[in-house]
Amino acid sequence: MSKNFLARGHIRALNRHHKIAAAGVAALGAAAIALSATPSEASTTVTSEAVPTAQVAYSTEPIKDVKGSVTDQLAVSGVKTEQIAAKKQAAADAAAEKQAATAAAKEQAAKEREAEQAADRSAQRAEVDKAAPKTYSNNLDGWIRESMDIMKKHGIPGSYEGIHRNIIRESSGNPMAINLWDINAKNGIPSKGLLQVIPPTFEAYHVPGTPKDIYHPVSNITAACNYAADRYGSMDNVNSAY
């Protein structure tokens, strides 16, 4: 038998002996720790029952409705946000509408005031015009215009053109003109004035409000136009001696 074989056997024996010894030492150490942890005055009870291990419950069921709940919350939050935005927009629209209505009311009030002021000015001008007599220039144009205003009050027709045309033909615009050579002159009643009216005709067709003077320009024109309206419908229809 070789030396190595003896050595291996000896080593195995020592190893088993050492293992047993180590196990004993470990057991004694545990017992000592247990005794030192027990109060000195208390009795020590040794039991072989194992301490139950606390049980931890685990569930293998998947977590449900978590995503749906979060989505619902986000949806509700979005609706609330939209509602708030809609309220703000409605308030802004209402404010803008109110502002526009106020501006329109102010503009309308300004127009009404302007219209009232214009009416007042017109009334004032009318009062002034009524209070102040109308004036006419002392020439052929003024005589015709003054005569036409009087004719209008009495309903006598005649235009500026018709009157002016016949005056130029009859007297060339001379209010003191007199015809001393026609048949009327031979009969002792010569034609006189702007429209060469004979005295009997002037007396018959004289218009109230004008002087009874056959040479007065306005009186002569107005009486002659009154006669022409009665005889021819209007001085506008006279184109020759009448």
PDB file of C-alpha atoms in Angstrom:
ATOM      1  CA  MET A   1       0.000   0.000   0.000  1.00  0.00           C
ATOM      2  CA  SER A   2       1.377   3.401  -0.975  1.00  0.00           C
ATOM      3  CA  LYS A   3       1.885   6.386   1.272  1.00  0.00           C
ATOM      4  CA  ASN A   4      -0.513   8.466  -0.765  1.00  0.00           C
ATOM      5  CA  PHE A   5      -3.379   6.107  -0.113  1.00  0.00           C
ATOM      6  CA  LEU A   6      -2.834   6.370   3.635  1.00  0.00           C
ATOM      7  CA  ALA A   7      -2.637  10.067   3.409  1.00  0.00           C
ATOM      8  CA  ARG A   8      -5.926  10.335   1.452  1.00  0.00           C
ATOM      9  CA  GLY A   9      -7.689   8.103   3.960  1.00  0.00           C
ATOM     10  CA  HIS A  10      -6.400  10.102   6.847  1.00  0.00           C
ATOM     11  CA  ILE A  11      -7.514  13.346   5.238  1.00  0.00           C
ATOM     12  CA  ARG A  12     -11.023  11.965   4.639  1.00  0.00           C
ATOM     13  CA  ALA A  13     -11.272  10.853   8.271  1.00  0.00           C
ATOM     14  CA  LEU A  14     -10.177  14.231   9.493  1.00  0.00           C
ATOM     15  CA  ASN A  15     -12.609  15.922   7.275  1.00  0.00           C
ATOM     16  CA  ARG A  16     -15.552  14.008   8.615  1.00  0.00           C
ATOM     17  CA  HIS A  17     -14.379  14.581  12.152  1.00  0.00           C
ATOM     18  CA  HIS A  18     -13.925  18.239  11.495  1.00  0.00           C
ATOM     19  CA  LYS A  19     -17.431  18.496   9.918  1.00  0.00           C
ATOM     20  CA  ILE A  20     -19.042  16.861  12.929  1.00  0.00           C
ATOM     21  CA  ALA A  21     -17.118  19.095  15.303  1.00  0.00           C
ATOM     22  CA  ALA A  22     -18.101  22.190  13.303  1.00  0.00           C
ATOM     23  CA  ALA A  23     -21.729  21.183  13.366  1.00  0.00           C
ATOM     24  CA  GLY A  24     -21.579  20.713  17.126  1.00  0.00           C
ATOM     25  CA  VAL A  25     -19.945  24.072  17.635  1.00  0.00           C
ATOM     26  CA  ALA A  26     -22.618  25.740  15.492  1.00  0.00           C
ATOM     27  CA  ALA A  27     -25.379  24.075  17.500  1.00  0.00           C
ATOM     28  CA  LEU A  28     -23.856  25.121  20.793  1.00  0.00           C
ATOM     29  CA  GLY A  29     -23.429  28.683  19.536  1.00  0.00           C
ATOM     30  CA  ALA A  30     -27.105  28.921  18.511  1.00  0.00           C
ATOM     31  CA  ALA A  31     -28.176  27.574  21.893  1.00  0.00           C
ATOM     32  CA  ALA A  32     -25.993  30.086  23.659  1.00  0.00           C
ATOM     33  CA  ILE A  33     -27.472  32.972  21.659  1.00  0.00           C
ATOM     34  CA  ALA A  34     -30.977  31.740  22.481  1.00  0.00           C
ATOM     35  CA  LEU A  35     -30.186  31.517  26.209  1.00  0.00           C
ATOM     36  CA  SER A  36     -28.583  34.944  26.303  1.00  0.00           C
ATOM     37  CA  ALA A  37     -31.675  36.474  24.622  1.00  0.00           C
ATOM     38  CA  THR A  38     -33.973  34.989  27.294  1.00  0.00           C
ATOM     39  CA  PRO A  39     -34.441  36.908  30.558  1.00  0.00           C
ATOM     40  CA  SER A  40     -32.657  35.352  33.503  1.00  0.00           C
ATOM     41  CA  GLU A  41     -35.735  35.063  35.689  1.00  0.00           C
ATOM     42  CA  ALA A  42     -37.921  33.532  33.004  1.00  0.00           C
ATOM     43  CA  SER A  43     -38.098  29.835  32.418  1.00  0.00           C
ATOM     44  CA  THR A  44     -36.861  28.610  29.144  1.00  0.00           C
ATOM     45  CA  THR A  45     -39.022  26.392  26.998  1.00  0.00           C
ATOM     46  CA  VAL A  46     -37.528  24.563  24.158  1.00  0.00           C
ATOM     47  CA  THR A  47     -39.855  23.546  21.332  1.00  0.00           C
ATOM     48  CA  SER A  48     -39.230  21.821  18.141  1.00  0.00           C
ATOM     49  CA  GLU A  49     -42.205  23.421  16.331  1.00  0.00           C
ATOM     50  CA  ALA A  50     -41.254  25.561  13.347  1.00  0.00           C
ATOM     51  CA  VAL A  51     -42.299  29.237  13.349  1.00  0.00           C
ATOM     52  CA  PRO A  52     -44.846  29.756  10.632  1.00  0.00           C
ATOM     53  CA  THR A  53     -43.689  31.919   7.771  1.00  0.00           C
ATOM     54  CA  ALA A  54     -45.759  35.065   6.986  1.00  0.00           C
ATOM     55  CA  GLN A  55     -47.754  34.529   3.858  1.00  0.00           C
ATOM     56  CA  VAL A  56     -47.654  37.231   1.093  1.00  0.00           C
ATOM     57  CA  ALA A  57     -50.657  37.277  -1.194  1.00  0.00           C
ATOM     58  CA  TYR A  58     -50.020  37.747  -4.875  1.00  0.00           C
ATOM     59  CA  SER A  59     -52.676  38.206  -7.577  1.00  0.00           C
ATOM     60  CA  THR A  60     -52.223  37.038 -11.084  1.00  0.00           C
ATOM     61  CA  GLU A  61     -55.295  38.938 -12.334  1.00  0.00           C
ATOM     62  CA  PRO A  62     -54.437  41.835 -14.728  1.00  0.00           C
ATOM     63  CA  ILE A  63     -55.303  45.367 -13.610  1.00  0.00           C
ATOM     64  CA  LYS A  64     -58.425  46.462 -15.464  1.00  0.00           C
ATOM     65  CA  ASP A  65     -60.051  49.828 -16.370  1.00  0.00           C
ATOM     66  CA  VAL A  66     -56.988  51.882 -15.411  1.00  0.00           C
ATOM     67  CA  LYS A  67     -56.507  53.260 -18.902  1.00  0.00           C
ATOM     68  CA  GLY A  68     -60.221  53.793 -19.356  1.00  0.00           C
ATOM     69  CA  SER A  69     -60.460  55.715 -16.090  1.00  0.00           C
ATOM     70  CA  VAL A  70     -57.582  58.013 -17.038  1.00  0.00           C
ATOM     71  CA  THR A  71     -59.059  58.560 -20.493  1.00  0.00           C
ATOM     72  CA  ASP A  72     -62.419  59.426 -18.969  1.00  0.00           C
ATOM     73  CA  GLN A  73     -60.800  61.917 -16.619  1.00  0.00           C
ATOM     74  CA  LEU A  74     -58.952  63.536 -19.493  1.00  0.00           C
ATOM     75  CA  ALA A  75     -62.161  63.690 -21.512  1.00  0.00           C
ATOM     76  CA  VAL A  76     -64.050  65.339 -18.661  1.00  0.00           C
ATOM     77  CA  SER A  77     -61.190  67.789 -18.196  1.00  0.00           C
ATOM     78  CA  GLY A  78     -61.266  68.588 -21.944  1.00  0.00           C
ATOM     79  CA  VAL A  79     -65.019  69.203 -21.860  1.00  0.00           C
ATOM     80  CA  LYS A  80     -64.645  71.550 -18.904  1.00  0.00           C
ATOM     81  CA  THR A  81     -61.873  73.414 -20.698  1.00  0.00           C
ATOM     82  CA  GLU A  82     -64.035  73.759 -23.792  1.00  0.00           C
ATOM     83  CA  GLN A  83     -66.960  74.969 -21.698  1.00  0.00           C
ATOM     84  CA  ILE A  84     -64.789  77.596 -20.026  1.00  0.00           C
ATOM     85  CA  ALA A  85     -63.436  78.712 -23.408  1.00  0.00           C
ATOM     86  CA  ALA A  86     -66.985  78.851 -24.811  1.00  0.00           C
ATOM     87  CA  LYS A  87     -68.151  80.975 -21.879  1.00  0.00           C
ATOM     88  CA  LYS A  88     -65.225  83.340 -22.339  1.00  0.00           C
ATOM     89  CA  GLN A  89     -65.941  83.603 -26.078  1.00  0.00           C
ATOM     90  CA  ALA A  90     -69.648  84.194 -25.423  1.00  0.00           C
ATOM     91  CA  ALA A  91     -68.781  86.913 -22.918  1.00  0.00           C
ATOM     92  CA  ALA A  92     -66.376  88.521 -25.408  1.00  0.00           C
ATOM     93  CA  ASP A  93     -69.011  88.358 -28.184  1.00  0.00           C
ATOM     94  CA  ALA A  94     -71.625  89.873 -25.877  1.00  0.00           C
ATOM     95  CA  ALA A  95     -69.238  92.676 -24.910  1.00  0.00           C
ATOM     96  CA  ALA A  96     -68.413  93.360 -28.558  1.00  0.00           C
ATOM     97  CA  GLU A  97     -72.107  93.361 -29.486  1.00  0.00           C
ATOM     98  CA  LYS A  98     -72.894  95.720 -26.627  1.00  0.00           C
ATOM     99  CA  GLN A  99     -70.040  98.009 -27.676  1.00  0.00           C
ATOM    100  CA  ALA A 100     -71.261  97.987 -31.277  1.00  0.00           C
ATOM    101  CA  ALA A 101     -74.825  98.731 -30.154  1.00  0.00           C
ATOM    102  CA  THR A 102     -73.590 101.596 -27.987  1.00  0.00           C
ATOM    103  CA  ALA A 103     -71.570 103.014 -30.877  1.00  0.00           C
ATOM    104  CA  ALA A 104     -74.568 102.700 -33.221  1.00  0.00           C
ATOM    105  CA  ALA A 105     -76.816 104.409 -30.674  1.00  0.00           C
ATOM    106  CA  LYS A 106     -74.312 107.251 -30.281  1.00  0.00           C
ATOM    107  CA  GLU A 107     -74.031 107.626 -34.050  1.00  0.00           C
ATOM    108  CA  GLN A 108     -77.825 107.661 -34.423  1.00  0.00           C
ATOM    109  CA  ALA A 109     -78.134 110.203 -31.632  1.00  0.00           C
ATOM    110  CA  ALA A 110     -75.486 112.365 -33.324  1.00  0.00           C
ATOM    111  CA  LYS A 111     -77.382 112.165 -36.631  1.00  0.00           C
ATOM    112  CA  GLU A 112     -80.627 113.078 -34.921  1.00  0.00           C
ATOM    113  CA  ARG A 113     -78.975 116.035 -33.198  1.00  0.00           C
ATOM    114  CA  GLU A 114     -77.475 117.148 -36.494  1.00  0.00           C
ATOM    115  CA  ALA A 115     -80.885 116.842 -38.198  1.00  0.00           C
ATOM    116  CA  GLU A 116     -82.529 118.821 -35.408  1.00  0.00           C
ATOM    117  CA  GLN A 117     -79.856 121.496 -35.615  1.00  0.00           C
ATOM    118  CA  ALA A 118     -80.256 121.656 -39.401  1.00  0.00           C
ATOM    119  CA  ALA A 119     -84.032 121.969 -38.984  1.00  0.00           C
ATOM    120  CA  ASP A 120     -83.530 124.715 -36.426  1.00  0.00           C
ATOM    121  CA  ARG A 121     -81.182 126.543 -38.773  1.00  0.00           C
ATOM    122  CA  SER A 122     -83.671 126.205 -41.608  1.00  0.00           C
ATOM    123  CA  ALA A 123     -86.451 127.491 -39.384  1.00  0.00           C
ATOM    124  CA  GLN A 124     -84.288 130.383 -38.293  1.00  0.00           C
ATOM    125  CA  ARG A 125     -83.431 131.206 -41.906  1.00  0.00           C
ATOM    126  CA  ALA A 126     -87.116 131.008 -42.788  1.00  0.00           C
ATOM    127  CA  GLU A 127     -87.944 133.378 -39.961  1.00  0.00           C
ATOM    128  CA  VAL A 128     -85.216 135.741 -41.083  1.00  0.00           C
ATOM    129  CA  ASP A 129     -86.377 135.532 -44.683  1.00  0.00           C
ATOM    130  CA  LYS A 130     -89.946 136.103 -43.572  1.00  0.00           C
ATOM    131  CA  ALA A 131     -89.003 139.014 -41.411  1.00  0.00           C
ATOM    132  CA  ALA A 132     -86.736 140.641 -43.980  1.00  0.00           C
ATOM    133  CA  PRO A 133     -88.504 141.708 -47.196  1.00  0.00           C
ATOM    134  CA  LYS A 134     -87.094 140.327 -50.405  1.00  0.00           C
ATOM    135  CA  THR A 135     -85.160 142.854 -52.407  1.00  0.00           C
ATOM    136  CA  TYR A 136     -84.799 143.144 -56.175  1.00  0.00           C
ATOM    137  CA  SER A 137     -82.321 144.947 -58.304  1.00  0.00           C
ATOM    138  CA  ASN A 138     -83.574 148.163 -59.960  1.00  0.00           C
ATOM    139  CA  ASN A 139     -83.108 146.965 -63.520  1.00  0.00           C
ATOM    140  CA  LEU A 140     -84.963 144.898 -66.094  1.00  0.00           C
ATOM    141  CA  ASP A 141     -83.963 141.602 -64.452  1.00  0.00           C
ATOM    142  CA  GLY A 142     -85.134 142.784 -61.036  1.00  0.00           C
ATOM    143  CA  TRP A 143     -88.423 144.155 -62.415  1.00  0.00           C
ATOM    144  CA  ILE A 144     -89.268 140.894 -64.150  1.00  0.00           C
ATOM    145  CA  ARG A 145     -88.433 138.784 -61.079  1.00  0.00           C
ATOM    146  CA  GLU A 146     -90.441 140.981 -58.729  1.00  0.00           C
ATOM    147  CA  SER A 147     -93.385 140.918 -61.109  1.00  0.00           C
ATOM    148  CA  MET A 148     -93.197 137.122 -61.369  1.00  0.00           C
ATOM    149  CA  ASP A 149     -93.356 136.785 -57.562  1.00  0.00           C
ATOM    150  CA  ILE A 150     -96.504 138.919 -57.518  1.00  0.00           C
ATOM    151  CA  MET A 151     -97.970 136.948 -60.447  1.00  0.00           C
ATOM    152  CA  LYS A 152     -97.313 133.710 -58.575  1.00  0.00           C
ATOM    153  CA  LYS A 153     -99.311 134.912 -55.577  1.00  0.00           C
ATOM    154  CA  HIS A 154    -102.261 135.740 -57.852  1.00  0.00           C
ATOM    155  CA  GLY A 155    -102.011 132.659 -60.024  1.00  0.00           C
ATOM    156  CA  ILE A 156    -101.018 134.518 -63.192  1.00  0.00           C
ATOM    157  CA  PRO A 157     -98.933 132.341 -65.577  1.00  0.00           C
ATOM    158  CA  GLY A 158     -95.837 133.515 -67.411  1.00  0.00           C
ATOM    159  CA  SER A 159     -92.149 132.636 -67.692  1.00  0.00           C
ATOM    160  CA  TYR A 160     -89.083 134.818 -67.437  1.00  0.00           C
ATOM    161  CA  GLU A 161     -88.199 134.096 -71.056  1.00  0.00           C
ATOM    162  CA  GLY A 162     -91.667 134.932 -72.386  1.00  0.00           C
ATOM    163  CA  ILE A 163     -91.852 138.211 -70.472  1.00  0.00           C
ATOM    164  CA  HIS A 164     -88.297 139.265 -71.345  1.00  0.00           C
ATOM    165  CA  ARG A 165     -88.788 138.466 -75.060  1.00  0.00           C
ATOM    166  CA  ASN A 166     -91.939 140.584 -75.378  1.00  0.00           C
ATOM    167  CA  ILE A 167     -90.456 143.512 -73.416  1.00  0.00           C
ATOM    168  CA  ILE A 168     -87.472 143.709 -75.745  1.00  0.00           C
ATOM    169  CA  ARG A 169     -89.748 143.656 -78.775  1.00  0.00           C
ATOM    170  CA  GLU A 170     -92.213 146.229 -77.419  1.00  0.00           C
ATOM    171  CA  SER A 171     -89.960 148.780 -75.660  1.00  0.00           C
ATOM    172  CA  SER A 172     -86.328 147.579 -75.776  1.00  0.00           C
ATOM    173  CA  GLY A 173     -86.467 147.587 -71.959  1.00  0.00           C
ATOM    174  CA  ASN A 174     -87.368 151.269 -71.548  1.00  0.00           C
ATOM    175  CA  PRO A 175     -90.051 151.689 -68.850  1.00  0.00           C
ATOM    176  CA  MET A 176     -90.877 155.236 -70.127  1.00  0.00           C
ATOM    177  CA  ALA A 177     -91.431 154.162 -73.726  1.00  0.00           C
ATOM    178  CA  ILE A 178     -94.594 155.497 -75.476  1.00  0.00           C
ATOM    179  CA  ASN A 179     -96.029 154.838 -78.939  1.00  0.00           C
ATOM    180  CA  LEU A 180     -97.244 158.028 -80.580  1.00  0.00           C
ATOM    181  CA  TRP A 181     -97.841 156.779 -84.119  1.00  0.00           C
ATOM    182  CA  ASP A 182     -99.974 153.554 -84.045  1.00  0.00           C
ATOM    183  CA  ILE A 183    -103.755 153.336 -84.169  1.00  0.00           C
ATOM    184  CA  ASN A 184    -104.043 153.581 -80.398  1.00  0.00           C
ATOM    185  CA  ALA A 185    -102.073 156.823 -80.461  1.00  0.00           C
ATOM    186  CA  LYS A 186    -104.350 158.173 -83.194  1.00  0.00           C
ATOM    187  CA  ASN A 187    -107.314 157.266 -81.018  1.00  0.00           C
ATOM    188  CA  GLY A 188    -105.759 159.201 -78.110  1.00  0.00           C
ATOM    189  CA  ILE A 189    -104.859 156.203 -76.015  1.00  0.00           C
ATOM    190  CA  PRO A 190    -101.195 155.530 -76.854  1.00  0.00           C
ATOM    191  CA  SER A 191     -99.447 152.376 -75.619  1.00  0.00           C
ATOM    192  CA  LYS A 192     -97.087 153.012 -72.719  1.00  0.00           C
ATOM    193  CA  GLY A 193     -94.409 151.339 -70.589  1.00  0.00           C
ATOM    194  CA  LEU A 194     -92.299 148.184 -70.917  1.00  0.00           C
ATOM    195  CA  LEU A 195     -95.035 146.067 -72.511  1.00  0.00           C
ATOM    196  CA  GLN A 196     -96.836 148.970 -74.278  1.00  0.00           C
ATOM    197  CA  VAL A 197    -100.152 148.726 -72.481  1.00  0.00           C
ATOM    198  CA  ILE A 198    -102.921 151.237 -73.257  1.00  0.00           C
ATOM    199  CA  PRO A 199    -104.453 153.019 -70.237  1.00  0.00           C
ATOM    200  CA  PRO A 200    -107.877 151.306 -70.364  1.00  0.00           C
ATOM    201  CA  THR A 201    -106.259 147.864 -70.411  1.00  0.00           C
ATOM    202  CA  PHE A 202    -103.944 148.827 -67.540  1.00  0.00           C
ATOM    203  CA  GLU A 203    -106.912 149.988 -65.464  1.00  0.00           C
ATOM    204  CA  ALA A 204    -108.881 146.821 -66.172  1.00  0.00           C
ATOM    205  CA  TYR A 205    -106.046 144.387 -65.451  1.00  0.00           C
ATOM    206  CA  HIS A 206    -104.114 146.210 -62.746  1.00  0.00           C
ATOM    207  CA  VAL A 207    -103.019 143.772 -60.007  1.00  0.00           C
ATOM    208  CA  PRO A 208    -103.473 144.777 -56.344  1.00  0.00           C
ATOM    209  CA  GLY A 209    -100.212 145.272 -54.500  1.00  0.00           C
ATOM    210  CA  THR A 210     -98.609 147.234 -57.322  1.00  0.00           C
ATOM    211  CA  PRO A 211     -98.674 151.008 -57.821  1.00  0.00           C
ATOM    212  CA  LYS A 212    -101.432 152.360 -60.131  1.00  0.00           C
ATOM    213  CA  ASP A 213     -98.813 153.884 -62.381  1.00  0.00           C
ATOM    214  CA  ILE A 214     -98.724 152.693 -65.977  1.00  0.00           C
ATOM    215  CA  TYR A 215     -95.046 153.685 -66.214  1.00  0.00           C
ATOM    216  CA  HIS A 216     -94.053 151.775 -63.114  1.00  0.00           C
ATOM    217  CA  PRO A 217     -92.054 148.788 -64.424  1.00  0.00           C
ATOM    218  CA  VAL A 218     -93.486 146.128 -62.092  1.00  0.00           C
ATOM    219  CA  SER A 219     -97.049 147.454 -62.368  1.00  0.00           C
ATOM    220  CA  ASN A 220     -96.826 147.576 -66.171  1.00  0.00           C
ATOM    221  CA  ILE A 221     -95.405 144.035 -66.491  1.00  0.00           C
ATOM    222  CA  THR A 222     -97.889 142.508 -64.034  1.00  0.00           C
ATOM    223  CA  ALA A 223    -100.942 144.138 -65.616  1.00  0.00           C
ATOM    224  CA  ALA A 224     -99.812 143.209 -69.139  1.00  0.00           C
ATOM    225  CA  CYS A 225     -99.204 139.560 -68.113  1.00  0.00           C
ATOM    226  CA  ASN A 226    -102.636 139.459 -66.435  1.00  0.00           C
ATOM    227  CA  TYR A 227    -104.237 140.704 -69.670  1.00  0.00           C
ATOM    228  CA  ALA A 228    -102.228 138.266 -71.839  1.00  0.00           C
ATOM    229  CA  ALA A 229    -103.227 135.329 -69.584  1.00  0.00           C
ATOM    230  CA  ASP A 230    -106.908 136.286 -69.972  1.00  0.00           C
ATOM    231  CA  ARG A 231    -106.673 136.836 -73.739  1.00  0.00           C
ATOM    232  CA  TYR A 232    -103.980 134.323 -74.905  1.00  0.00           C
ATOM    233  CA  GLY A 233    -103.483 131.942 -71.955  1.00  0.00           C
ATOM    234  CA  SER A 234    -100.027 133.322 -71.075  1.00  0.00           C
ATOM    235  CA  MET A 235     -97.549 136.001 -72.081  1.00  0.00           C
ATOM    236  CA  ASP A 236     -95.470 133.102 -73.354  1.00  0.00           C
ATOM    237  CA  ASN A 237     -97.995 132.716 -76.214  1.00  0.00           C
ATOM    238  CA  VAL A 238     -97.614 136.323 -77.397  1.00  0.00           C
ATOM    239  CA  ASN A 239     -95.150 136.770 -80.267  1.00  0.00           C
ATOM    240  CA  SER A 240     -96.322 140.031 -81.823  1.00  0.00           C
ATOM    241  CA  ALA A 241     -98.430 143.113 -81.086  1.00  0.00           C
ATOM    242  CA  TYR A 242    -101.301 142.245 -78.822  1.00  0.00           C
TER     243      TYR A 242
END
